[in-house]
Short mmCIF file of C-alpha atoms in Angstrom, two decimals:
data_model
loop_
_atom_site.label_atom_id
_atom_site.label_comp_id
_atom_site.label_asym_id
_atom_site.label_seq_id
_atom_site.Cartn_x
_atom_site.Cartn_y
_atom_site.Cartn_z
CA MET A 3 15.73 34.94 -18.52
CA GLY A 4 16.83 32.03 -16.33
CA MET A 5 15.59 28.52 -16.84
CA ASP A 6 14.92 27.89 -13.14
CA ILE A 7 11.21 28.29 -12.44
CA MET A 8 11.82 29.23 -8.80
CA LYS A 9 14.14 32.08 -9.76
CA MET A 10 11.70 33.16 -12.43
CA LEU A 11 8.90 33.29 -9.85
CA GLU A 12 11.07 35.29 -7.44
CA GLU A 13 11.44 37.91 -10.19
CA GLY A 14 7.70 38.24 -10.66
CA VAL A 15 4.78 36.88 -12.61
CA VAL A 16 5.61 34.04 -14.99
CA LEU A 17 3.41 33.76 -18.08
CA SER A 18 2.76 30.46 -19.83
CA ASP A 19 1.13 29.92 -23.19
CA GLY A 20 -1.48 27.38 -22.06
CA GLY A 21 -3.38 27.34 -25.34
CA MET A 22 -1.18 25.33 -27.68
CA ILE A 23 -3.75 22.71 -28.70
CA ILE A 24 -6.56 25.20 -29.17
CA GLU A 25 -4.38 27.54 -31.24
CA ALA A 26 -3.07 24.68 -33.39
CA ARG A 27 -6.59 23.49 -34.07
CA TRP A 28 -7.77 27.03 -34.88
CA ARG A 29 -5.02 27.11 -37.47
CA GLY A 30 -6.25 23.83 -38.95
CA TYR A 31 -3.68 21.37 -37.58
CA ASP A 32 -4.22 17.98 -36.00
CA THR A 33 -2.58 17.64 -32.63
CA PRO A 34 -0.34 15.85 -31.90
CA ALA A 35 0.16 14.69 -35.52
CA MET A 36 1.60 18.08 -36.43
CA ILE A 37 4.74 17.32 -34.40
CA LEU A 38 6.05 15.13 -37.22
CA GLU A 39 3.86 16.25 -40.10
CA ASP A 40 4.03 20.05 -39.71
CA PRO A 41 6.99 20.89 -37.43
CA ASP A 42 7.46 24.36 -38.94
CA ALA A 43 3.85 25.25 -38.13
CA LEU A 44 4.25 23.99 -34.58
CA ARG A 45 7.47 25.97 -34.13
CA GLN A 46 5.67 29.07 -35.47
CA ILE A 47 2.86 28.73 -32.92
CA HIS A 48 5.43 28.53 -30.14
CA GLN A 49 7.23 31.58 -31.56
CA ASP A 50 3.96 33.49 -31.63
CA PHE A 51 3.27 32.67 -27.97
CA PHE A 52 6.86 33.61 -27.03
CA ARG A 53 6.65 36.91 -28.90
CA ALA A 54 3.33 37.60 -27.17
CA GLY A 55 5.14 37.42 -23.82
CA SER A 56 5.11 33.80 -22.68
CA HIS A 57 8.01 32.88 -20.41
CA VAL A 58 7.00 29.20 -20.41
CA LEU A 59 6.19 27.33 -23.60
CA GLN A 60 4.14 24.19 -23.20
CA ALA A 61 5.46 21.70 -25.70
CA GLN A 62 2.84 19.78 -27.67
CA THR A 63 3.32 16.66 -25.56
CA TRP A 64 -0.31 16.34 -24.58
CA TRP A 65 -1.68 13.04 -25.92
CA THR A 66 1.81 11.83 -26.85
CA SER A 67 2.30 9.04 -24.32
CA ARG A 68 2.50 5.48 -25.61
CA SER A 69 -1.06 4.35 -24.87
CA GLN A 70 -2.63 7.58 -26.02
CA LEU A 71 -0.92 7.51 -29.40
CA GLU A 72 -1.59 3.81 -29.86
CA ARG A 73 -5.28 4.18 -29.02
CA ARG A 74 -5.91 7.47 -30.76
CA TYR A 75 -4.36 6.60 -34.11
CA LYS A 76 -4.82 3.60 -36.37
CA PRO A 77 -1.78 1.83 -37.85
CA ASP A 78 -2.44 3.41 -41.25
CA ASP A 79 -2.52 6.97 -39.83
CA GLY A 80 1.09 7.52 -40.80
CA PRO A 81 4.21 8.24 -38.78
CA ILE A 82 2.44 9.51 -35.68
CA ARG A 83 1.19 5.98 -34.90
CA GLU A 84 4.41 4.10 -35.55
CA GLY A 85 5.56 2.65 -32.24
CA ALA A 86 9.23 3.03 -33.08
CA ARG A 87 8.76 6.79 -33.31
CA LEU A 88 7.10 7.43 -29.95
CA GLU A 89 10.33 8.68 -28.41
CA GLU A 90 11.02 10.84 -31.46
CA ILE A 91 7.59 12.44 -31.13
CA SER A 92 8.14 13.53 -27.51
CA ARG A 93 11.71 14.68 -28.09
CA THR A 94 10.76 16.60 -31.24
CA ALA A 95 7.92 18.39 -29.46
CA ILE A 96 10.33 19.60 -26.76
CA ARG A 97 13.04 20.54 -29.29
CA LEU A 98 10.62 22.61 -31.39
CA ALA A 99 9.51 24.61 -28.35
CA ILE A 100 13.13 25.23 -27.35
CA GLU A 101 14.03 26.35 -30.87
CA ALA A 102 11.03 28.67 -31.06
CA SER A 103 12.37 30.91 -28.30
CA GLY A 104 16.03 30.47 -29.11
CA GLY A 105 16.39 28.79 -25.73
CA GLU A 106 15.11 31.86 -23.87
CA ALA A 107 11.84 30.37 -22.59
CA LEU A 108 11.40 27.61 -20.08
CA VAL A 109 9.91 24.63 -21.89
CA ALA A 110 7.31 22.50 -20.15
CA GLY A 111 6.34 18.97 -20.99
CA CYS A 112 2.72 18.08 -20.33
CA LEU A 113 1.58 14.83 -18.74
CA ASN A 114 -1.99 13.69 -18.59
CA GLN A 115 -4.30 10.87 -17.66
CA THR A 116 -3.86 7.43 -19.10
CA ALA A 117 -7.27 7.45 -20.76
CA ALA A 118 -6.55 7.68 -24.45
CA GLY A 119 -8.51 10.35 -26.24
CA SER A 120 -11.46 10.07 -23.88
CA TRP A 121 -12.50 11.64 -20.61
CA THR A 122 -14.18 8.47 -19.44
CA GLY A 123 -11.73 5.74 -20.48
CA PRO A 124 -10.62 3.20 -21.22
CA TYR A 125 -8.04 3.82 -18.52
CA ILE A 126 -4.75 2.10 -17.95
CA TYR A 127 -4.88 3.39 -14.39
CA ARG A 128 -7.35 1.71 -12.07
CA PRO A 129 -7.06 2.46 -8.35
CA ASP A 130 -8.04 -1.06 -7.33
CA ASN A 131 -5.48 -2.81 -9.54
CA ALA A 132 -1.79 -2.73 -8.55
CA ARG A 133 -0.65 -4.00 -11.95
CA ALA A 134 -2.62 -1.27 -13.73
CA ARG A 135 -1.12 1.39 -11.44
CA GLU A 136 2.38 0.07 -12.19
CA ARG A 137 1.68 0.16 -15.93
CA ALA A 138 0.47 3.76 -15.71
CA CYS A 139 3.59 4.75 -13.76
CA ALA A 140 5.82 2.97 -16.26
CA GLU A 141 4.18 4.91 -19.06
CA TRP A 142 4.68 8.24 -17.28
CA ASP A 143 8.28 7.29 -16.45
CA GLU A 144 8.96 6.63 -20.12
CA HIS A 145 7.35 9.86 -21.25
CA ILE A 146 9.02 11.93 -18.53
CA SER A 147 12.47 10.53 -19.28
CA TRP A 148 12.22 11.48 -22.95
CA MET A 149 10.94 14.98 -22.24
CA VAL A 150 13.46 15.79 -19.50
CA ASP A 151 16.34 14.37 -21.51
CA ALA A 152 15.26 16.48 -24.50
CA GLY A 153 15.37 19.66 -22.42
CA ALA A 154 12.03 20.11 -20.64
CA GLY A 155 12.68 22.12 -17.50
CA LEU A 156 9.17 21.83 -16.11
CA LEU A 157 6.52 19.12 -16.09
CA ILE A 158 2.83 19.95 -15.99
CA PRO A 159 0.44 17.16 -15.02
CA GLU A 160 -2.91 18.36 -16.34
CA THR A 161 -6.45 17.46 -17.29
CA PHE A 162 -7.01 14.48 -15.02
CA ALA A 163 -10.52 13.18 -14.44
CA ARG A 164 -9.44 11.45 -11.22
CA LEU A 165 -7.54 13.08 -8.35
CA ASP A 166 -5.93 9.79 -7.31
CA GLU A 167 -4.49 9.34 -10.80
CA ALA A 168 -3.21 12.93 -10.83
CA ARG A 169 -1.48 12.32 -7.49
CA LEU A 170 0.16 9.18 -8.84
CA CYS A 171 1.39 11.08 -11.91
CA CYS A 172 2.80 13.84 -9.68
CA ARG A 173 4.71 11.23 -7.69
CA ALA A 174 6.16 9.87 -10.95
CA ALA A 175 7.29 13.39 -11.87
CA ARG A 176 9.06 13.83 -8.52
CA LYS A 177 11.47 10.94 -8.96
CA PRO A 178 15.18 11.71 -8.57
CA THR A 179 15.73 11.56 -12.33
CA CYS A 180 13.70 14.75 -12.74
CA PRO A 181 15.16 18.22 -12.24
CA ARG A 182 14.46 19.51 -8.73
CA TRP A 183 11.68 21.81 -9.94
CA CYS A 184 9.45 19.11 -11.41
#
């Protein structure tokens, strides 16, 4: 199967897993900590979705942006919280999804709101604050660059509480550094 989402769609329905976090939690794993702590289990979940018919595997990149990891985990929570490993976390999540299908599935990186671990805040993004908007975009740019460089062929902005923040994230994903199908 091709890795171009447009060609895939021309061929018919494209199935995506869409339940990575829920499945991982049903199996007793903490997300996103499992990326570094239980990579074999994460790879297995992706394999199970691929074998069930998913053409697109959503890498466990939800809640893996800088502010979300820093706010969600305390310094003594182990490797997941270590700032020097933020890039490793995103790249590893993409790599594990690619490995799970032997490179046959399109791998998507997920982007989400800048509120860390909460639907109501605290937000980095604030529509009335240009500096806050720039900081949110810088965070998405960082996250996007790691995921695309690691092999993500699709970006999925999801689970935003504010439409204006979702639009801003979509603009960040459309920059020239992204593949044309982002």
